[in-house]
Short mmCIF file of N, CA and C in Angstrom, two decimals:
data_model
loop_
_atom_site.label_atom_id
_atom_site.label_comp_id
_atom_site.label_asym_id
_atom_site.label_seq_id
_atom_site.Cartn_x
_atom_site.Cartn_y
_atom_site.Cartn_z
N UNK A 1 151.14 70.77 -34.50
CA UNK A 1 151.13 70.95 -33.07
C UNK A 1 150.95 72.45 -32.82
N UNK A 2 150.18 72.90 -31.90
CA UNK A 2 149.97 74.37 -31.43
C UNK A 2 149.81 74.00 -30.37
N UNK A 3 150.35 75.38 -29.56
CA UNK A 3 150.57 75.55 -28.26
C UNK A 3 148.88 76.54 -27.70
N UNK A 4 148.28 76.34 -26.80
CA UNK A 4 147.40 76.44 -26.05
C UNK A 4 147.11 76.94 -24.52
N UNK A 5 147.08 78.29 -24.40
CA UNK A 5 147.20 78.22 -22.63
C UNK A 5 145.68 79.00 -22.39
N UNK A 6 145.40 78.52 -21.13
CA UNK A 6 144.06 78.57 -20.41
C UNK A 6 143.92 79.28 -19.08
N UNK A 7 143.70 80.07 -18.65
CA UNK A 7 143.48 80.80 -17.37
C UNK A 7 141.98 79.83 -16.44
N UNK A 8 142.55 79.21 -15.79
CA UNK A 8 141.42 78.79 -15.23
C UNK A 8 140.86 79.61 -13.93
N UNK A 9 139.35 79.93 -13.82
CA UNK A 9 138.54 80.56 -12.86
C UNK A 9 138.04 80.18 -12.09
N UNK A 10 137.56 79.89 -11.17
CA UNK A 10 136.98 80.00 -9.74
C UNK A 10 136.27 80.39 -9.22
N UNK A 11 135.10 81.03 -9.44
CA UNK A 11 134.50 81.62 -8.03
C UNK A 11 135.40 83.10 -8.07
N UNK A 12 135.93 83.68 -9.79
CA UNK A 12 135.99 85.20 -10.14
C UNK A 12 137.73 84.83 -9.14
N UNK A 13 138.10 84.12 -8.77
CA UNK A 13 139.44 84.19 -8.43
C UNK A 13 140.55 83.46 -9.78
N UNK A 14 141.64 83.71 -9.89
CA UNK A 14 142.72 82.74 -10.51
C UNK A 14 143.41 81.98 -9.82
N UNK A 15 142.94 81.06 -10.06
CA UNK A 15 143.62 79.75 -8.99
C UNK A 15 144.62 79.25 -9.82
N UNK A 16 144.60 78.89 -11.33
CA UNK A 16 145.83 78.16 -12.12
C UNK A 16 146.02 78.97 -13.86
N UNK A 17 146.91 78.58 -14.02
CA UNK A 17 147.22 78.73 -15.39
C UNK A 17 147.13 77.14 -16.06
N UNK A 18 146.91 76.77 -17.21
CA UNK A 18 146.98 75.60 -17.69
C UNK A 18 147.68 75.97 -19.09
N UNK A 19 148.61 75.29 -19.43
CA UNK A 19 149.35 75.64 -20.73
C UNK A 19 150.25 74.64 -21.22
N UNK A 20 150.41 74.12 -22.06
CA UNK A 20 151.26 72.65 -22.87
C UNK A 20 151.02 72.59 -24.37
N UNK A 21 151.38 71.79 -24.87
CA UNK A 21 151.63 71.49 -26.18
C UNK A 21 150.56 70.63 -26.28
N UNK A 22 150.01 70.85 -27.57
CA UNK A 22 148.66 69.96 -27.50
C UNK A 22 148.66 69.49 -28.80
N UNK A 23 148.23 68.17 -29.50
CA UNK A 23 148.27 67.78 -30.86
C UNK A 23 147.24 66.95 -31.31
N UNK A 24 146.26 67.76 -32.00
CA UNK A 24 145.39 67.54 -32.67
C UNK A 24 145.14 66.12 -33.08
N UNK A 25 144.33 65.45 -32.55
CA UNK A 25 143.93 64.14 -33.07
C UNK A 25 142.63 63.62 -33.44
N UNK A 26 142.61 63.35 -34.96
CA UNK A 26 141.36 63.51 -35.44
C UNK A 26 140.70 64.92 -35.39
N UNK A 27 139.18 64.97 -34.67
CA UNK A 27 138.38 65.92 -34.57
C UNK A 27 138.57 66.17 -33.06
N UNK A 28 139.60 65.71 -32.80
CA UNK A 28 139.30 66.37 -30.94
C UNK A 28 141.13 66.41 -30.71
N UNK A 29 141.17 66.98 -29.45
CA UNK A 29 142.62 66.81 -29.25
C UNK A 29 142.06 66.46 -27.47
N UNK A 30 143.22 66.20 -26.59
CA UNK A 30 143.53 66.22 -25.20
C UNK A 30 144.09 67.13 -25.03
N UNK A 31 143.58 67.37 -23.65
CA UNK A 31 144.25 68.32 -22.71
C UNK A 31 144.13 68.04 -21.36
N UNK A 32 144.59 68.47 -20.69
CA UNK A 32 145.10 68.29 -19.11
C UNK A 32 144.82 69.53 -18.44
N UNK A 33 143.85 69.59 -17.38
CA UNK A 33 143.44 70.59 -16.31
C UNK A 33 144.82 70.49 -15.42
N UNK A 34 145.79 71.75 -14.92
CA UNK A 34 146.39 70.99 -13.99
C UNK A 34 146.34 71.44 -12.56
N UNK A 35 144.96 70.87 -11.81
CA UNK A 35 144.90 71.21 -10.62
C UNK A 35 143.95 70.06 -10.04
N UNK A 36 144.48 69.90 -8.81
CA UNK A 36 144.01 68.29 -8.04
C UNK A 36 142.47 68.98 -7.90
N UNK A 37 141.71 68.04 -8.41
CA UNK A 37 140.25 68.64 -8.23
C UNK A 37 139.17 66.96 -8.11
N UNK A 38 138.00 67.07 -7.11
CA UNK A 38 137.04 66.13 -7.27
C UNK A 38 136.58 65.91 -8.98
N UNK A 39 136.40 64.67 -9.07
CA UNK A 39 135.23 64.36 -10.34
C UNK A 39 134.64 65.64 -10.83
N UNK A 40 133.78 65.74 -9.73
CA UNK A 40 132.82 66.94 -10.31
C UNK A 40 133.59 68.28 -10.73
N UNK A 41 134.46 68.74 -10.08
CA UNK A 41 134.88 69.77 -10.61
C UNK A 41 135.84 69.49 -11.88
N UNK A 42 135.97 68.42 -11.92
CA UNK A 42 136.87 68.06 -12.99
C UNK A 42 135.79 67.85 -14.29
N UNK A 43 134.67 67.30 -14.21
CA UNK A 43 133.47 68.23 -15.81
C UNK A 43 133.51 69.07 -16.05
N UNK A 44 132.71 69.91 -14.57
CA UNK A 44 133.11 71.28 -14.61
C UNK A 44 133.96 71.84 -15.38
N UNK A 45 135.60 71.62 -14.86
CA UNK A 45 136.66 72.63 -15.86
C UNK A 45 136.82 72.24 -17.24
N UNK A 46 136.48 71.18 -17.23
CA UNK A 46 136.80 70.98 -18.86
C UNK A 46 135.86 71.58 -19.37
N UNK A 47 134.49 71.19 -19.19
CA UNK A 47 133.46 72.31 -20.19
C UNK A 47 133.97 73.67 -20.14
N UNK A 48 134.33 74.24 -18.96
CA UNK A 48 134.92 75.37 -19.29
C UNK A 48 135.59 75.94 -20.10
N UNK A 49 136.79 74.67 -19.96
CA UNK A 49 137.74 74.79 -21.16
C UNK A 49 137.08 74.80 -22.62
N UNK A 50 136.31 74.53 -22.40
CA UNK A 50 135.54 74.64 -24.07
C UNK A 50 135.68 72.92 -24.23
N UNK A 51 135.43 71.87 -23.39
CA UNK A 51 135.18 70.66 -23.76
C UNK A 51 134.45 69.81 -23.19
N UNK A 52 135.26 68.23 -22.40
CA UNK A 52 134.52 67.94 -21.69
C UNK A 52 135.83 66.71 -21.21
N UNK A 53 135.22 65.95 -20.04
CA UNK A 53 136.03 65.27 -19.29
C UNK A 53 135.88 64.27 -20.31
N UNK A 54 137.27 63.71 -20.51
CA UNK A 54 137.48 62.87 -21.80
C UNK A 54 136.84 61.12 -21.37
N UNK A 55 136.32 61.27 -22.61
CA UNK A 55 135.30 59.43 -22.76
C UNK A 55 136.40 58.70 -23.68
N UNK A 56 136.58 58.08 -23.01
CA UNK A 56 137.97 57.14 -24.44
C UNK A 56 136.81 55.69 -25.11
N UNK A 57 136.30 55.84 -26.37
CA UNK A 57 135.38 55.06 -26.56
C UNK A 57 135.66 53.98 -27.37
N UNK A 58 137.25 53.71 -27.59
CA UNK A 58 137.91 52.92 -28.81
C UNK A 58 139.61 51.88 -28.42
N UNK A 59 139.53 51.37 -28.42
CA UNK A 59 141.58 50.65 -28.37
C UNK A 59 142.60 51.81 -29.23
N UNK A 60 141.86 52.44 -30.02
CA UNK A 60 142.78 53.04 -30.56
C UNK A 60 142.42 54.70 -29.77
N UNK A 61 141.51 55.03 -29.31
CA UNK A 61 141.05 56.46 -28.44
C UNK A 61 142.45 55.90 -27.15
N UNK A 62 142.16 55.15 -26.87
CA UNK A 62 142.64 54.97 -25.51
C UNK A 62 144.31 55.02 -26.07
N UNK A 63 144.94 54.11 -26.57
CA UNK A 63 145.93 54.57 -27.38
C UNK A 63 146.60 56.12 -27.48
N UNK A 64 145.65 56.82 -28.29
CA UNK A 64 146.05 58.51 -28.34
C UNK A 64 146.28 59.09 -27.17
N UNK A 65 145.40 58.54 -25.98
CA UNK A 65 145.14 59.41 -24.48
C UNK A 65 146.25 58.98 -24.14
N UNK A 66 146.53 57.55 -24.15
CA UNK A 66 147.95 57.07 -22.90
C UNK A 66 149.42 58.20 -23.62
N UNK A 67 149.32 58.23 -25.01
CA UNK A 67 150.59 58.42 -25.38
C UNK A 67 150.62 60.11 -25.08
N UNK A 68 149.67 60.37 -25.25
CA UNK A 68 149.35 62.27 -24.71
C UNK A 68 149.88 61.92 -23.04
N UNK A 69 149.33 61.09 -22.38
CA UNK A 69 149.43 61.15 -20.91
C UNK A 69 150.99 60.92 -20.60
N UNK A 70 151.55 60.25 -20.99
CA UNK A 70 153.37 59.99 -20.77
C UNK A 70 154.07 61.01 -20.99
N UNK A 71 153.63 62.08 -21.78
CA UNK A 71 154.25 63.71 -22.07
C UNK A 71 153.91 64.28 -20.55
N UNK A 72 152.83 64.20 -20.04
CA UNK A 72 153.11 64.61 -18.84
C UNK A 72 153.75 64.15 -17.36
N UNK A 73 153.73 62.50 -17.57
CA UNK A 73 154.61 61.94 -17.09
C UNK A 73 155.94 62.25 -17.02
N UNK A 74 156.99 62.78 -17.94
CA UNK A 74 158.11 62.75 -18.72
C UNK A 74 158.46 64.47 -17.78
N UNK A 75 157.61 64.77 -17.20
CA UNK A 75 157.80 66.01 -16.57
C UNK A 75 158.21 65.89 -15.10
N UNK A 76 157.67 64.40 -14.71
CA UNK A 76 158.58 63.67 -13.08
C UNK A 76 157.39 64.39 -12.27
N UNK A 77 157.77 64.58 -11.11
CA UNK A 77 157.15 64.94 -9.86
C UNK A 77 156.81 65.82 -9.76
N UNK A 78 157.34 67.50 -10.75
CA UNK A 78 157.08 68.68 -10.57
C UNK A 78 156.04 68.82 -11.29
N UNK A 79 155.24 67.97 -11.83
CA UNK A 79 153.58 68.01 -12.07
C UNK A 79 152.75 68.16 -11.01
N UNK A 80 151.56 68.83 -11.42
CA UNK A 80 150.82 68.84 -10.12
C UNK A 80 149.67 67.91 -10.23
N UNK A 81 150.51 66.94 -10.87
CA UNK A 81 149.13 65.62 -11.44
C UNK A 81 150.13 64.51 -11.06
N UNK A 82 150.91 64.47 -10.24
CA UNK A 82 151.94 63.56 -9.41
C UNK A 82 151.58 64.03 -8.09
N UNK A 83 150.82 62.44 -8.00
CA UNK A 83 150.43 62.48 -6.35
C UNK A 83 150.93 62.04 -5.43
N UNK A 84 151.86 62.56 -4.58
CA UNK A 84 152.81 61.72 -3.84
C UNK A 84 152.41 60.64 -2.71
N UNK A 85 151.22 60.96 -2.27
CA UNK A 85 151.25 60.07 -1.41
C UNK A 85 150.81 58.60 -2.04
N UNK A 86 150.44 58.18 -3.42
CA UNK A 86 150.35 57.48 -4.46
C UNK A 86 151.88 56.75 -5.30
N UNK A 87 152.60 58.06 -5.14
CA UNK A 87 153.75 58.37 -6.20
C UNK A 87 153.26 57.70 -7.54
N UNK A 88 152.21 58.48 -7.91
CA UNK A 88 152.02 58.04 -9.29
C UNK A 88 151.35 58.91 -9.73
N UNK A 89 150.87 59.14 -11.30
CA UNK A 89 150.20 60.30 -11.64
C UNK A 89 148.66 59.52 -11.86
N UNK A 90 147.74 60.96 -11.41
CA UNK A 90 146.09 60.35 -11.46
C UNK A 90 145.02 61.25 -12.91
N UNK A 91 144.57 60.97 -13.39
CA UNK A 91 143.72 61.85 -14.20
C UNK A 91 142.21 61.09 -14.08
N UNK A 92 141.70 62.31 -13.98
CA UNK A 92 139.97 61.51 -14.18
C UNK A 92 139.66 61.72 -15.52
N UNK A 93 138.71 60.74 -15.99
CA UNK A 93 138.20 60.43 -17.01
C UNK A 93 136.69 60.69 -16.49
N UNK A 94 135.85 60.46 -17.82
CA UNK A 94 134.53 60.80 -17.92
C UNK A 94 133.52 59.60 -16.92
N UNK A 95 133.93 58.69 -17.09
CA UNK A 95 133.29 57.34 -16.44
C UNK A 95 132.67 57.59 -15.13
N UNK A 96 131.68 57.14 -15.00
CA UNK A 96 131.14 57.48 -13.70
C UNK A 96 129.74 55.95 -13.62
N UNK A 97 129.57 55.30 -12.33
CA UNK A 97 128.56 55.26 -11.77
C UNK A 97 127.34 55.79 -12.21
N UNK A 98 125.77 55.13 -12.08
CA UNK A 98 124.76 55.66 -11.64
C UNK A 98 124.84 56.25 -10.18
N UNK A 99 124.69 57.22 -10.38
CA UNK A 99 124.29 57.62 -9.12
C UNK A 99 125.23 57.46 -8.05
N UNK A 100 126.68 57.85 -8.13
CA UNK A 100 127.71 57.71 -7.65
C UNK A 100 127.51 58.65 -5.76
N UNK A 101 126.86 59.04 -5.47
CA UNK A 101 127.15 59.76 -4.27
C UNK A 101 125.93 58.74 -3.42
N UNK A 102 124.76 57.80 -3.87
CA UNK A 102 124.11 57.29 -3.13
C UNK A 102 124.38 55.68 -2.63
N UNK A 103 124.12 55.03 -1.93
CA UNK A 103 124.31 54.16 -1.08
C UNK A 103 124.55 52.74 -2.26
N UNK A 104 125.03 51.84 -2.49
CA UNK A 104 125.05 50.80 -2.90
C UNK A 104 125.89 50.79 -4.02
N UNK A 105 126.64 51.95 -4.50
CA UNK A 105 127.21 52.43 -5.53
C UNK A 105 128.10 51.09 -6.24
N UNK A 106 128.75 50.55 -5.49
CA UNK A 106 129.48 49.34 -5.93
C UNK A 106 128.25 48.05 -7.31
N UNK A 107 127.38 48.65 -6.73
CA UNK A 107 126.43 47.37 -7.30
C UNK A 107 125.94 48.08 -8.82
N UNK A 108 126.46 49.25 -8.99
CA UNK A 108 125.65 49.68 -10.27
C UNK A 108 126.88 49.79 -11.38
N UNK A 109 126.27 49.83 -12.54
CA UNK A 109 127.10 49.94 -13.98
C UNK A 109 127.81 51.24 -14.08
N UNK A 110 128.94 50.88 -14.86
CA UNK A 110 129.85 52.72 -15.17
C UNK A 110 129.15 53.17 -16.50
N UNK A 111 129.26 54.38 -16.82
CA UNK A 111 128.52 54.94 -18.29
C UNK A 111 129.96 55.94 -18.18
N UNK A 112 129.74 56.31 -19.57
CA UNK A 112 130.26 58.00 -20.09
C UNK A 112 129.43 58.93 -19.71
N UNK A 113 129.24 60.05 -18.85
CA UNK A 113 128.98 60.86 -18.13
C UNK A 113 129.51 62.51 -19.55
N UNK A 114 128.47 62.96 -20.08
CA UNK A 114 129.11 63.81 -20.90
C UNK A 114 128.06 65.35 -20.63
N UNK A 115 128.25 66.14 -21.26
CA UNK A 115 127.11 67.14 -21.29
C UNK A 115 125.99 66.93 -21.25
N UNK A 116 125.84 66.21 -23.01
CA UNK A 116 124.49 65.59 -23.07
C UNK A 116 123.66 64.85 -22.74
N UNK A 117 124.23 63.87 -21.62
CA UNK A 117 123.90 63.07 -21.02
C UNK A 117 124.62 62.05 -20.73
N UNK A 118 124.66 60.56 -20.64
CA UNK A 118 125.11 59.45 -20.53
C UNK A 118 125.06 58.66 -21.76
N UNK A 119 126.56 57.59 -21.80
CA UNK A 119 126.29 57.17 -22.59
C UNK A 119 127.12 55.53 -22.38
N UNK A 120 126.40 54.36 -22.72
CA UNK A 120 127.21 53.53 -22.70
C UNK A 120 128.62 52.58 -23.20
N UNK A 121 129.03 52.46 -21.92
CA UNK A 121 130.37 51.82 -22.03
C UNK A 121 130.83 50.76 -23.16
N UNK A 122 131.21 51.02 -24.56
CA UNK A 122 131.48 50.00 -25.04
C UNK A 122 132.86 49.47 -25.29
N UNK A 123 133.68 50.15 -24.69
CA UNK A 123 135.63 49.83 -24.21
C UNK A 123 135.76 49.98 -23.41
N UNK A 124 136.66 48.78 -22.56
CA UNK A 124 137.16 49.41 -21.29
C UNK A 124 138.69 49.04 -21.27
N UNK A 125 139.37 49.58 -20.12
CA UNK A 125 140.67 49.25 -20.17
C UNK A 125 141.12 49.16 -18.83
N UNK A 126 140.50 48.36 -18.00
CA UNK A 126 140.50 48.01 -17.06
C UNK A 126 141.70 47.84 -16.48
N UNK A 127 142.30 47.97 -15.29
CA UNK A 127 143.65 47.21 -14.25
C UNK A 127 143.27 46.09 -13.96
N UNK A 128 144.35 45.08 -14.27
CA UNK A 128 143.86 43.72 -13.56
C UNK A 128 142.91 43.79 -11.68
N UNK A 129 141.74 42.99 -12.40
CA UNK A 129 141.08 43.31 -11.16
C UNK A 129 140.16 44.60 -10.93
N UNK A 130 140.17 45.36 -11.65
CA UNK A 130 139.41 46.03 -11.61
C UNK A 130 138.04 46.42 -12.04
N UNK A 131 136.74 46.61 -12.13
CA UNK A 131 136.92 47.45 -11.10
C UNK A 131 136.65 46.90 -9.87
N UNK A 132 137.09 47.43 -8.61
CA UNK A 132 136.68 46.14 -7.54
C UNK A 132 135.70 47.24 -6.45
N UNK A 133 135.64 48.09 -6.28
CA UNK A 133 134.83 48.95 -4.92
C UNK A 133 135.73 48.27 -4.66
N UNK A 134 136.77 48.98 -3.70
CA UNK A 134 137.93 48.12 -2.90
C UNK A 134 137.05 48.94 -1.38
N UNK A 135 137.10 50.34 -1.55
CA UNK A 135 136.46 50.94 0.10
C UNK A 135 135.04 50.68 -0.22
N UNK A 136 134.36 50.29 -0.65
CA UNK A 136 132.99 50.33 -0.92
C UNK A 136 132.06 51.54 -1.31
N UNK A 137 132.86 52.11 -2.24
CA UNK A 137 132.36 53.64 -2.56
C UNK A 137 133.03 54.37 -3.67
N UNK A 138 133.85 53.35 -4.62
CA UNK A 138 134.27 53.84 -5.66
C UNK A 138 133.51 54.17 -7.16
N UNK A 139 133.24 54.97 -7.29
CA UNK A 139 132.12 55.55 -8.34
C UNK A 139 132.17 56.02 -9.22
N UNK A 140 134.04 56.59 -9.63
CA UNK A 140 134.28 57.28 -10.53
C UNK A 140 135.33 56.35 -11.34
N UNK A 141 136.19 56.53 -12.46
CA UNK A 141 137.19 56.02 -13.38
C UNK A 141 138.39 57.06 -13.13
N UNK A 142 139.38 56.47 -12.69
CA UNK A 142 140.62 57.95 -12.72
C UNK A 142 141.56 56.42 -14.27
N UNK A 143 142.84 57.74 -14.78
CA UNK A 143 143.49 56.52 -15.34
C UNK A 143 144.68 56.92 -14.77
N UNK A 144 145.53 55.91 -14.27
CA UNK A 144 147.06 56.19 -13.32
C UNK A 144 148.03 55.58 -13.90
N UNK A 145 149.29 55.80 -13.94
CA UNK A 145 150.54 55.41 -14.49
C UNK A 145 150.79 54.32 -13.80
N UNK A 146 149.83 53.20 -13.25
CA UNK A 146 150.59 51.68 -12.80
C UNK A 146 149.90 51.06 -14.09
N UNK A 147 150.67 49.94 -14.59
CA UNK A 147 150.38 49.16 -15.19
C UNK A 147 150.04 50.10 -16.79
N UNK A 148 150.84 50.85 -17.27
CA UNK A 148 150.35 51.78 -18.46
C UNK A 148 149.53 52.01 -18.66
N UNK A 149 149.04 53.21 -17.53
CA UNK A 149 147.79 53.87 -17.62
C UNK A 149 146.61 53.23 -17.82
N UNK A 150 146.32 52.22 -17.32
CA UNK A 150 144.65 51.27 -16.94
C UNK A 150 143.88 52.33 -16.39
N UNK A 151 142.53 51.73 -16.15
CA UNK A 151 141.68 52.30 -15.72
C UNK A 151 141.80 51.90 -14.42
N UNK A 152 141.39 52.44 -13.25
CA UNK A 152 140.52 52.06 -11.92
C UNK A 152 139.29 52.71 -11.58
N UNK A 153 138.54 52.05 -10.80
CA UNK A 153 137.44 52.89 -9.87
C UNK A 153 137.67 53.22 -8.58
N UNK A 154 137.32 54.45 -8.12
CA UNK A 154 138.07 55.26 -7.18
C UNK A 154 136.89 56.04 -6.69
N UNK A 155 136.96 56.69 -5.59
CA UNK A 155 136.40 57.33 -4.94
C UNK A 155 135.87 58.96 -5.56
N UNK A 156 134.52 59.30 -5.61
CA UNK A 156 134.51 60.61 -6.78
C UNK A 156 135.35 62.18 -6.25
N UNK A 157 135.09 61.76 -4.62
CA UNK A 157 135.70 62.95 -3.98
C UNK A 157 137.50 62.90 -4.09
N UNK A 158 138.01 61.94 -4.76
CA UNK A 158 139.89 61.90 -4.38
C UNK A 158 140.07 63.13 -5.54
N UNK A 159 141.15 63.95 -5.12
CA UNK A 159 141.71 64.87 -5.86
C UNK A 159 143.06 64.33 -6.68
N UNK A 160 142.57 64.81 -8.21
CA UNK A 160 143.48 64.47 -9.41
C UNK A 160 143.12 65.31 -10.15
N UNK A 161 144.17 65.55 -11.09
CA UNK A 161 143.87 66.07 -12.34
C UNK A 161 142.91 65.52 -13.63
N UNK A 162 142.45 66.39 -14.47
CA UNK A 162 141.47 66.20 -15.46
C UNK A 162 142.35 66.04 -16.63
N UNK A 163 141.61 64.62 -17.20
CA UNK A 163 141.79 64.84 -18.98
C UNK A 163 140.95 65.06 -19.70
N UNK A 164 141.04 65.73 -20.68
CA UNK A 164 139.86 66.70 -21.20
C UNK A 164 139.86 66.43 -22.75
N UNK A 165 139.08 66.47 -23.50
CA UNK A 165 139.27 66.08 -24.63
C UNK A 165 138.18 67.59 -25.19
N UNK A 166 138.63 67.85 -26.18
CA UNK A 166 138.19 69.54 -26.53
C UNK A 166 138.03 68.94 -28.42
N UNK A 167 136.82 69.38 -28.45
CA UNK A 167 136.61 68.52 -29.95
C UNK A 167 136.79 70.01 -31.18
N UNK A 168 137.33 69.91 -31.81
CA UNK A 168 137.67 71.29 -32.96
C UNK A 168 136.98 71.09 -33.92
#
């Protein structure tokens, strides 16, 4: 286990510090952006971070992420990845829509959304019922502490924190 802290930037301002205990798994580890940010800015910071918004592509990937994600759980409300008007914690994942900002979005397939491009979905870990377009415009994957950390589809603009997966 090594400890890890990150100055995150802005637009040449310091908006956050990011810093936790992080433990190497496999060839990549997780990490956690911790500032409520859209989808998009949530690629954004992770490449920054030197990674990318985490693709969980396995039962056992997804596994490593949930049990990384309950460490920040275990921290209660004074996270800034505890959304109160939710009361639950949100992280975005890599998953995305075709073409998530244009009209019909409900009707198209999710992919892994990475640097290099897209890539297809071959695990999912769905919430019962999900994914549903519940407002008719959910385009992105967040994963939330109902039901041990499932997946949903959600809106790309809702603000949550990033999980980031940083490959060594």
């Amino acid at each position: 286990m090594f400890k890890l802290s990150l100055l995150v930037l802005i637009s040449s301002h310091l908006v956050a510090s990011v810093v936790g205990q992080y433990v190497p798994v496999k060839n990549y580890y997780f990490q956690i952006i911790h500032l409520q940010v859209n989808w998009k800015d949530a690629f954004t910071l992770c490449q920054d971070a030197g990674g990318r918004l985490a693709t969980i592509l396995s039962p056992e990937e997804n596994r490593e992420a949930v049990e990384f994600l309950k460490t920040e759980v275990a921290e209660g409300s004074e996270s800034p990845c505890f959304i109160a008007y939710f009361s639950q914690f949100h992280f975005w994942i890599a998953g995305q829509r075709q073409n998530p900002d244009e009209p019909d979005v409900c009707n198209r397939t999710f992919y892994w959304k990475n640097p290099e491009g897209v890539q297809d979905m071959t695990f999912t870990d769905w919430h019962r019922d999900e994914p549903d377009c519940s407002d008719g415009n959910e385009g992105c994957i967040e994963v939330a502490d109902i039901a041990d950390f499932t997946w949903n589809d959600i809106r790309c603009g809702t603000l949550m924190c990033a999980l980031c997966k940083i490959v060594i």
